[in-house]
XYZ file of N, CA and C in Angstrom:
684
model
N -29.500 48.483 10.498
C -28.296 48.073 9.763
C -27.235 47.463 10.793
N -27.035 48.120 11.969
C -26.267 47.753 13.034
C -26.645 46.415 13.549
N -27.863 46.279 13.730
C -28.384 45.023 14.369
C -28.052 43.812 13.382
N -28.267 44.112 12.005
C -27.897 43.073 11.075
C -26.394 42.667 11.070
N -25.498 43.710 11.241
C -24.099 43.387 11.216
C -23.848 42.589 12.509
N -24.330 42.922 13.493
C -24.283 42.268 14.876
C -24.650 40.746 14.664
N -25.718 40.485 14.075
C -26.269 39.145 13.762
C -25.291 38.336 12.833
N -24.824 39.112 11.918
C -23.874 38.349 10.899
C -22.576 38.116 11.691
N -22.000 38.989 12.540
C -20.978 38.655 13.426
C -21.110 37.570 14.266
N -22.266 37.421 14.993
C -22.456 36.455 15.766
C -22.462 34.999 14.965
N -23.149 35.124 13.919
C -23.288 33.889 13.206
C -21.982 33.328 12.490
N -21.008 34.422 12.351
C -19.634 34.052 11.905
C -18.801 33.425 13.082
N -19.069 34.054 14.124
C -18.372 33.484 15.405
C -18.676 32.086 15.671
N -20.016 31.758 15.640
C -20.636 30.391 15.885
C -20.071 29.476 14.930
N -20.015 29.870 13.595
C -19.711 29.018 12.534
C -18.067 28.614 12.749
N -17.309 29.652 13.198
C -15.708 29.321 13.493
C -15.715 28.407 14.596
N -16.686 28.321 15.577
C -16.504 27.490 16.672
C -17.092 26.190 16.389
N -18.225 26.083 15.452
C -18.811 24.842 15.172
C -18.123 23.956 14.270
N -17.434 24.729 13.110
C -17.065 23.880 11.988
C -15.907 22.938 12.315
N -14.858 23.317 13.147
C -13.934 22.406 13.599
C -14.451 21.154 14.297
N -15.602 21.455 15.107
C -16.284 20.370 16.045
C -16.713 19.399 14.828
N -17.519 19.973 13.979
C -18.169 19.096 13.079
C -17.062 18.156 12.034
N -15.971 18.822 11.745
C -14.996 18.285 10.945
C -14.379 16.966 11.862
N -14.147 17.266 13.151
C -13.741 16.108 13.878
C -14.696 15.057 14.151
N -16.019 15.331 14.154
C -17.043 14.472 14.301
C -17.140 13.668 13.018
N -17.073 14.270 11.939
C -17.056 13.490 10.669
C -16.055 12.510 10.521
N -14.661 13.112 10.884
C -13.625 12.133 10.863
C -13.762 10.920 11.867
N -14.219 11.162 12.978
C -14.434 10.134 13.860
C -15.579 9.141 13.362
N -16.616 9.671 12.757
C -17.527 8.717 12.116
C -16.882 7.852 10.988
N -16.102 8.505 10.196
C -15.438 7.726 9.263
C -14.409 6.604 9.681
N -13.814 6.930 10.787
C -12.924 5.886 11.332
C -13.750 4.910 12.035
N -14.892 5.084 12.534
C -15.779 4.105 13.076
C -16.204 3.136 12.068
N -16.669 3.790 10.955
C -17.174 2.895 9.789
C -15.944 2.161 9.206
N -14.777 2.605 9.177
C -13.718 1.676 8.744
C -13.402 0.571 9.710
N -13.454 0.835 11.155
C -13.341 -0.061 12.007
C -14.382 -1.250 11.964
N -15.554 -0.740 11.730
C -16.684 -1.632 11.535
C -16.451 -2.811 10.476
N -16.040 -2.011 9.317
C -15.706 -2.924 8.059
C -14.523 -4.087 8.494
N -13.586 -3.477 9.195
C -12.299 -4.399 9.616
C -12.877 -5.637 10.528
N -13.833 -5.276 11.465
C -14.464 -6.247 12.394
C -15.242 -7.300 11.606
N -15.994 -6.796 10.440
C -16.673 -7.711 9.601
C -15.868 -8.737 8.828
N -14.850 -7.986 8.246
C -13.831 -8.764 7.476
C -12.965 -9.834 8.349
N -12.651 -9.274 9.568
C -12.037 -10.203 10.431
C -12.631 -11.524 10.970
N -14.096 -11.233 11.124
C -15.069 -12.439 11.414
C -15.036 -13.312 10.211
N -15.231 -12.720 9.070
C -15.418 -13.531 7.822
C -13.892 -14.418 7.752
N -12.813 -13.905 8.082
C -11.608 -14.591 7.835
C -11.614 -15.690 8.946
N -11.917 -15.422 10.102
C -12.094 -16.477 11.151
C -13.029 -17.680 10.767
N -14.081 -17.230 10.317
C -15.020 -18.446 9.906
C -14.227 -19.191 8.829
N -13.635 -18.612 7.827
C -13.229 -19.135 6.705
C -11.958 -20.122 7.349
N -11.199 -19.604 8.245
C -10.236 -20.550 8.926
C -10.800 -21.849 9.594
N -12.115 -21.569 10.203
C -12.746 -22.714 10.791
C -13.035 -23.855 9.846
N -13.264 -23.346 8.566
C -13.523 -24.415 7.655
C -12.379 -25.170 7.117
N -11.180 -24.700 7.330
C -9.913 -25.189 6.925
C -9.051 -25.437 8.008
N -9.534 -26.336 8.959
C -8.539 -26.861 10.082
C -8.125 -25.826 11.030
N -8.899 -24.776 11.041
C -8.493 -23.555 11.887
C -7.267 -22.884 11.481
N -6.877 -22.965 10.225
C -5.680 -22.405 9.810
C -5.928 -21.252 8.857
N -4.972 -20.320 8.873
C -5.043 -19.025 8.104
C -4.715 -19.469 6.595
N -4.952 -18.658 5.612
C -4.535 -19.071 4.273
C -3.079 -19.191 4.033
N -2.750 -20.097 3.050
C -1.319 -20.157 2.618
C -1.103 -19.138 1.411
N 0.113 -19.056 1.128
C 0.517 -18.113 0.071
C -0.011 -18.500 -1.228
N -0.495 -19.874 -1.295
C -0.996 -20.290 -2.616
C -2.588 -20.609 -2.448
N -3.211 -20.048 -1.463
C -4.622 -20.429 -1.327
C -5.415 -19.772 -2.543
N -4.941 -18.589 -2.957
C -5.583 -18.103 -4.216
C -4.328 -18.349 -5.316
N -4.301 -19.302 -6.010
C -3.270 -19.683 -7.048
C -2.774 -18.563 -7.868
N -1.502 -18.431 -7.881
C -0.804 -17.425 -8.650
C -1.185 -15.919 -8.422
N -1.586 -15.743 -7.246
C -1.907 -14.333 -6.745
C -1.362 -13.900 -5.501
N -1.076 -12.650 -5.136
C -0.541 -12.521 -3.765
C -1.620 -12.361 -2.854
N -1.463 -13.252 -1.921
C -2.602 -13.662 -0.878
C -2.995 -12.354 -0.083
N -1.973 -11.522 0.201
C -2.414 -10.453 1.140
C -3.512 -9.465 0.612
N -3.757 -9.473 -0.630
C -4.891 -8.775 -1.007
C -5.863 -9.724 -1.804
N -5.452 -10.745 -2.478
C -6.394 -11.616 -3.156
C -7.071 -12.552 -2.021
N -6.771 -12.350 -0.708
C -7.685 -13.115 0.271
C -8.975 -12.698 0.067
N -9.331 -11.767 -0.607
C -10.724 -11.363 -0.666
C -11.593 -12.430 -1.372
N -10.824 -13.107 -2.133
C -11.663 -14.258 -3.018
C -11.921 -15.239 -1.990
N -11.346 -15.392 -0.865
C -11.664 -16.377 0.061
C -12.632 -15.849 1.137
N -12.605 -14.596 1.431
C -13.118 -14.036 2.359
C -14.518 -13.393 2.160
N -14.738 -13.011 0.863
C -15.976 -12.249 0.673
C -17.289 -13.015 0.782
N -17.310 -14.243 0.455
C -18.459 -15.148 0.651
C -18.777 -15.254 2.080
N -17.879 -15.306 2.980
C -18.244 -15.319 4.388
C -18.472 -13.811 4.960
N -18.441 -12.850 4.118
C -18.855 -11.627 4.492
C -20.206 -11.277 3.699
N -20.876 -12.249 3.078
C -22.117 -12.104 2.557
C -22.167 -11.753 1.162
N -21.088 -11.692 0.526
C -20.921 -11.186 -0.958
C -20.858 -12.202 -2.050
N -21.502 -12.032 -2.979
C -21.633 -12.996 -4.159
C -21.239 -12.372 -5.477
N -20.616 -13.219 -6.375
C -20.275 -12.830 -7.610
C -18.904 -12.045 -7.742
N -18.430 -11.750 -8.880
C -17.131 -11.068 -9.075
C -17.008 -9.822 -8.170
N -15.758 -9.670 -7.781
C -15.532 -8.384 -6.946
C -15.609 -7.079 -7.784
N -16.100 -6.015 -6.996
C -16.190 -4.773 -7.754
C -16.239 -3.567 -6.747
N -16.612 -2.393 -7.360
C -16.571 -1.227 -6.467
C -17.760 -1.189 -5.627
N -18.754 -1.965 -5.815
C -20.020 -1.904 -4.920
C -19.762 -2.801 -3.646
N -18.653 -3.402 -3.472
C -18.271 -4.174 -2.278
C -18.050 -3.260 -1.120
N -19.030 -2.748 -0.516
C -18.896 -1.735 0.404
C -18.080 -2.147 1.587
N -18.299 -3.301 2.099
C -17.454 -3.590 3.461
C -16.037 -3.592 3.152
N -15.618 -3.635 1.784
C -14.160 -3.783 1.563
C -13.647 -2.247 1.411
N -14.409 -1.278 1.633
C -14.133 0.106 1.207
C -13.899 0.944 2.410
N -12.766 1.538 2.575
C -12.450 2.659 3.654
C -12.858 4.053 3.002
N -13.783 4.842 3.689
C -14.074 6.222 3.010
C -12.928 7.040 2.993
N -11.679 6.805 3.782
C -10.432 7.773 3.600
C -9.463 7.110 2.601
N -9.674 6.011 2.007
C -8.829 5.442 1.137
C -8.510 6.625 -0.035
N -7.095 6.930 -0.086
C -6.926 7.574 -1.316
C -5.821 7.139 -2.258
N -5.624 5.817 -2.177
C -4.830 5.214 -3.084
C -3.393 5.378 -2.613
N -2.410 5.329 -3.581
C -0.906 5.489 -3.388
C -0.303 6.319 -4.409
N -0.636 7.470 -4.510
C -0.115 8.584 -5.359
C 1.303 8.896 -4.920
N 2.250 9.042 -5.807
C 2.056 9.482 -7.420
C 2.376 8.179 -8.115
N 2.357 6.891 -7.428
C 2.583 5.602 -8.051
C 1.463 5.599 -9.137
N 1.815 5.366 -10.497
C 0.928 5.255 -11.585
C -0.224 4.335 -11.578
N 0.235 3.240 -10.839
C -0.769 2.090 -10.795
C -1.825 2.251 -9.800
N -1.561 3.190 -8.836
C -2.529 3.459 -7.752
C -3.009 4.719 -7.545
N -3.308 5.414 -8.588
C -3.824 6.845 -8.442
C -5.323 7.033 -7.953
N -6.099 5.803 -8.032
C -7.426 6.013 -7.596
C -7.429 5.183 -6.094
N -8.464 5.355 -5.303
C -8.566 4.472 -4.243
C -8.541 3.054 -4.498
N -7.915 2.369 -3.489
C -7.714 0.952 -3.777
C -9.028 0.274 -3.890
N -10.089 0.600 -3.293
C -11.458 -0.027 -3.569
C -11.938 0.134 -4.954
N -11.462 1.112 -5.721
C -11.732 1.179 -7.101
C -10.802 0.567 -8.101
N -9.761 -0.009 -7.416
C -8.587 -0.555 -8.346
C -8.741 -2.055 -8.618
N -8.991 -2.595 -9.755
C -9.109 -3.838 -10.014
C -7.826 -4.664 -9.739
N -6.561 -3.951 -9.775
C -5.217 -4.565 -9.624
C -5.354 -5.114 -8.227
N -5.974 -4.374 -7.085
C -6.059 -4.757 -5.853
C -7.273 -5.528 -5.265
N -7.854 -6.021 -6.334
C -9.219 -6.713 -6.258
C -10.215 -5.861 -5.335
N -10.210 -4.601 -5.744
C -11.255 -3.766 -5.211
C -11.381 -3.756 -3.644
N -10.399 -3.417 -2.964
C -10.372 -3.492 -1.499
C -9.396 -2.567 -0.937
N -9.736 -1.810 0.096
C -8.996 -1.025 0.926
C -8.052 -1.694 1.949
N -8.368 -3.097 2.125
C -7.889 -3.745 3.281
C -7.000 -5.008 2.905
N -6.131 -5.391 3.776
C -5.159 -6.506 3.602
C -5.324 -7.435 4.761
N -4.779 -8.676 4.343
C -4.600 -9.818 5.361
C -3.204 -9.917 5.720
N -2.948 -10.110 6.868
C -1.627 -10.316 7.378
C -0.871 -11.612 6.766
N -0.545 -11.348 5.502
C 0.012 -12.562 4.884
C 1.189 -12.189 3.821
N 1.723 -10.973 3.921
C 2.759 -10.480 2.998
C 3.997 -11.226 3.256
N 4.634 -11.995 2.370
C 5.836 -12.679 2.587
C 7.069 -12.080 1.633
N 6.912 -11.037 1.074
C 7.876 -10.677 0.388
C 9.145 -10.050 1.115
N 8.925 -9.751 2.453
C 10.080 -9.114 3.223
C 10.656 -10.278 4.078
N 9.942 -11.069 4.633
C 10.255 -12.091 5.639
C 9.098 -12.974 5.694
N 9.300 -13.986 6.818
C 8.238 -14.931 7.106
C 7.514 -14.465 8.404
N 7.667 -13.046 8.762
C 7.009 -12.433 9.941
C 5.556 -12.153 9.616
N 4.720 -13.100 9.576
C 3.321 -12.944 9.052
C 2.464 -13.972 9.753
N 1.201 -14.114 9.180
C 0.223 -15.050 9.573
C -0.258 -16.045 8.566
N 0.689 -16.446 7.647
C 0.469 -17.363 6.554
C 0.528 -18.780 7.305
N -0.664 -19.540 6.837
C -0.705 -21.004 7.286
C -0.300 -21.340 8.654
N -1.056 -20.506 9.608
C -0.827 -20.596 11.042
C -2.292 -21.051 11.696
N -2.136 -22.131 12.587
C -3.284 -22.346 13.262
C -3.624 -21.271 14.186
N -4.817 -20.731 14.258
C -5.345 -19.641 15.115
C -5.150 -19.916 16.486
N -5.284 -21.134 16.995
C -5.147 -21.429 18.461
C -3.675 -21.416 18.751
N -2.763 -21.418 17.840
C -1.270 -21.287 18.285
C -0.968 -19.914 18.442
N -1.673 -18.926 18.042
C -1.317 -17.521 18.367
C -1.529 -17.029 19.887
N -0.449 -16.860 20.437
C -0.246 -16.877 21.928
C -0.935 -15.371 22.370
N -0.795 -14.351 21.558
C -1.411 -12.992 21.945
C -2.329 -12.568 20.825
N -3.524 -13.170 20.918
C -4.507 -12.738 19.916
C -4.895 -11.381 20.128
N -4.897 -10.742 21.174
C -5.486 -9.486 21.275
C -4.497 -8.291 20.895
N -3.133 -8.754 20.474
C -2.107 -7.720 19.987
C -1.538 -8.196 18.610
N -1.969 -9.382 18.119
C -1.643 -9.718 16.802
C -2.522 -9.458 15.633
N -2.178 -8.569 14.753
C -3.191 -8.020 13.809
C -3.512 -9.043 12.792
N -4.746 -9.141 12.265
C -5.264 -10.065 11.287
C -5.662 -9.496 9.944
N -6.257 -8.444 10.046
C -6.675 -7.440 8.797
C -6.183 -5.944 9.076
N -5.996 -5.397 8.081
C -5.464 -3.918 8.285
C -5.779 -3.220 6.820
N -5.826 -1.776 7.066
C -5.878 -0.871 5.977
C -4.460 -1.178 5.354
N -4.515 -0.737 3.979
C -3.326 -1.024 3.204
C -2.206 -0.304 3.688
N -2.195 1.130 4.281
C -1.004 1.839 4.695
C 0.033 1.086 5.555
N -0.392 -0.024 6.167
C 0.495 -0.768 6.898
C 1.593 -1.404 6.178
N 1.457 -1.304 4.844
C 2.459 -1.763 3.768
C 3.484 -0.779 3.549
N 3.042 0.582 3.890
C 3.977 1.608 3.579
C 4.420 2.551 4.633
N 3.457 2.836 5.536
C 3.787 3.470 6.835
C 3.138 4.992 6.924
N 2.415 5.318 5.947
C 1.664 6.492 6.093
C 0.179 6.260 6.526
N -0.474 7.336 6.743
C -1.803 7.188 7.347
C -2.989 7.806 6.534
N -4.131 7.245 6.496
C -5.390 7.812 5.915
C -6.026 8.708 6.868
N -5.844 8.563 8.218
C -6.478 9.267 9.190
C -5.469 10.164 10.008
N -5.940 11.257 10.268
C -5.080 12.186 11.053
C -3.645 12.358 10.461
N -3.514 12.328 9.219
C -2.242 12.283 8.481
C -1.477 13.534 8.786
N -0.087 13.284 9.221
C 0.683 14.520 9.514
C 1.333 15.065 8.127
N 0.990 14.339 7.086
C 1.661 14.752 5.631
C 0.433 15.054 4.868
N -0.733 15.534 5.308
C -1.868 15.720 4.494
C -2.100 14.714 3.489
N -2.189 15.007 2.224
C -2.684 13.870 1.171
C -1.395 13.342 0.438
N -0.320 13.809 1.099
C 1.074 13.158 0.380
C 1.335 11.801 1.181
N 1.451 10.786 0.311
C 1.582 9.439 0.961
C 3.075 9.326 1.263
N 3.623 9.902 2.289
C 4.929 9.722 2.899
C 5.009 9.034 4.151
N 5.816 7.933 4.310
C 5.907 7.250 5.506
C 6.498 7.940 6.655
N 6.133 7.740 7.945
C 6.673 8.244 9.080
C 6.377 7.584 10.404
N 7.108 7.649 11.322
C 6.919 6.927 12.534
C 5.646 7.354 13.363
N 4.803 6.431 13.779
C 3.687 6.614 14.526
C 2.476 7.037 13.846
N 2.657 6.872 12.540
C 1.352 7.012 11.697
C 0.184 6.183 12.091
N -1.122 6.628 12.116
C -2.193 5.877 12.621
C -2.765 5.075 11.436
N -3.009 3.744 11.782
C -3.609 2.795 10.954
C -4.573 2.061 11.732
N -5.735 1.711 10.988
C -6.953 0.953 11.447
C -6.650 -0.466 11.252
N -6.704 -1.380 12.130
C -6.474 -2.857 12.194
C -7.444 -3.616 12.859
N -7.562 -4.787 12.620
C -8.472 -5.836 13.582
C -7.577 -6.765 13.915
N -7.812 -7.455 15.138
C -6.896 -8.407 15.688
C -7.594 -9.913 15.716
N -6.575 -10.778 15.840
C -7.117 -12.182 15.821
C -8.292 -12.475 16.820
N -8.160 -11.745 17.901
C -9.285 -12.010 18.946
C -10.673 -11.387 18.438
N -10.615 -10.536 17.455
C -11.889 -9.981 16.991
C -12.052 -8.447 17.059
N -11.365 -8.045 18.083
C -11.512 -6.435 18.297
C -10.683 -5.770 17.110
N -11.139 -4.352 16.999
C -10.570 -3.441 16.039
C -10.324 -2.237 16.615
N -9.209 -1.592 16.417
C -8.839 -0.186 16.718
C -7.767 0.351 15.983
N -7.243 1.501 16.306
C -6.214 1.999 15.439
C -4.732 1.802 16.309
N -3.723 1.698 15.531
C -2.419 1.493 16.008
C -1.621 2.560 15.617
N -0.460 2.844 16.428
C 0.520 3.798 15.911
C 1.615 2.708 15.194
N 1.857 2.947 14.062
C 2.742 2.112 13.239
C 4.225 2.466 13.600
N 5.165 1.528 13.850
C 6.414 1.781 14.007
C 6.921 1.746 12.659
N 7.824 2.792 12.378
C 8.531 2.870 11.160
C 9.859 3.503 11.290
N 10.966 2.820 10.772
C 12.252 3.220 10.899
C 12.837 3.780 9.618
N 13.052 5.018 9.233
C 13.357 5.278 7.866
C 14.838 4.737 7.597
N 15.545 4.457 8.570
C 17.011 3.845 8.364
C 16.899 2.574 7.782
N 15.801 1.799 8.076
C 15.737 0.465 7.478
C 14.895 0.514 6.117
N 13.992 1.381 5.973
C 13.193 1.513 4.847
C 12.235 0.404 4.810
N 12.073 -0.301 5.972
C 11.150 -1.423 5.966
C 9.777 -0.887 6.379
N 8.744 -1.580 5.783
C 7.255 -1.142 6.086
C 6.914 -1.685 7.540
N 5.959 -1.000 8.084
C 5.656 -1.598 9.548
C 5.316 -2.984 9.624
N 4.744 -3.627 8.449
C 4.429 -4.907 8.700
C 5.770 -6.030 8.732
N 6.892 -5.464 8.517
C 8.125 -6.364 8.386
C 8.776 -6.405 9.586
N 8.555 -5.737 10.719
C 9.183 -5.693 11.951
C 8.840 -7.010 12.733
N 9.884 -7.546 13.248
C 9.705 -8.644 14.369
C 9.398 -8.063 15.687
N 8.776 -8.952 16.455
C 8.532 -8.537 17.853
C 9.317 -8.385 18.816
N 10.516 -9.204 18.869
C 11.579 -9.147 19.892
C 12.877 -9.015 19.418
N 13.726 -8.263 20.056
C 15.229 -8.048 19.642
C 15.778 -9.361 19.329
N 15.624 -10.448 20.080
C 16.172 -11.772 19.942
C 16.275 -12.452 18.512
N 15.446 -11.800 17.741
C 15.163 -12.401 16.453
C 16.518 -12.015 15.581
N 17.251 -11.049 16.035
C 18.415 -10.570 15.251
C 17.940 -9.647 13.979
N 16.719 -9.406 13.863
C 16.101 -8.519 12.822
C 15.611 -7.293 13.330
N 15.424 -6.202 12.444
C 14.661 -5.074 13.003
C 13.435 -5.401 13.694
N 13.166 -4.863 14.900
C 11.885 -5.320 15.722
C 11.242 -3.910 16.249
N 10.020 -4.179 16.710
C 9.195 -3.242 17.168
C 9.671 -2.853 18.523
N 10.103 -1.608 18.924
C 10.459 -1.309 20.208
C 9.334 -1.389 21.346
N 9.659 -1.316 22.608
C 8.719 -1.174 23.653
C 7.858 0.045 23.536
N 6.659 -0.183 24.021
C 5.832 1.101 23.876
C 4.608 0.947 22.850
N 4.724 -0.108 22.031
C 3.715 -0.370 21.022
C 2.887 -1.537 21.477
N 1.630 -1.536 21.092
C 0.618 -2.600 21.499
C 0.206 -3.519 20.524
N 0.965 -3.890 19.542
C 0.598 -4.671 18.531
C 1.917 -5.401 17.991
N 1.644 -6.547 17.278
C 2.691 -7.181 16.675
C 2.245 -7.930 15.269
N 3.188 -8.256 14.553
C 2.913 -8.756 13.177
C 2.744 -10.223 13.256
N 3.439 -11.011 14.139
C 3.511 -12.411 13.851
C 3.274 -13.135 15.285
N 2.938 -14.466 15.327
C 2.723 -15.112 16.704
C 4.167 -15.277 17.202
N 4.128 -15.565 18.444
C 5.399 -15.705 19.189
C 5.928 -17.063 18.796
């Protein structure tokens, strides 16, 4: 009986040691999958641009739709997908996507949401805040392609994180939340998003330099929203 208790105690100790490591490994695998998706979609967008005088989409490339998510209708054929968009478009799906609760329109993951064309990812073309984006830009004119993002997870629009979230499952913006993005040069990685609660601007709205006269990303960050 004592031996059995000793064995059970050893198993409990090993489980306590191994479970956190397994959880970290699972989280890392999920992030790798998300980054792989972004690299594929980034390549698809670059190929699309190559077919259109090397220029990124315009605000009206998908008529009467917001291009930062309806870009998918331009991108998906270059990513090897055919037919109407749907929940089976795996390359457009982040495993950590949890939607945007408690907003009633976004209670399910974005890749399950027809409003968002079934995608966890966005193109750097949001123009509702300012012109600080990559709309209708020749790729060759982007001076810093290794730090200018082209594709991102949706939270860059809000400032919270799907990965290593400091607010758990609560979709609350905070400074330095992690977000997976892919850059114009083709590489992908996570960034620490700059967010200033005093401005209430989402991370994608900040300018690169203080000379703009607008809220800008301070030094110490290795990404930017728009070409110089």
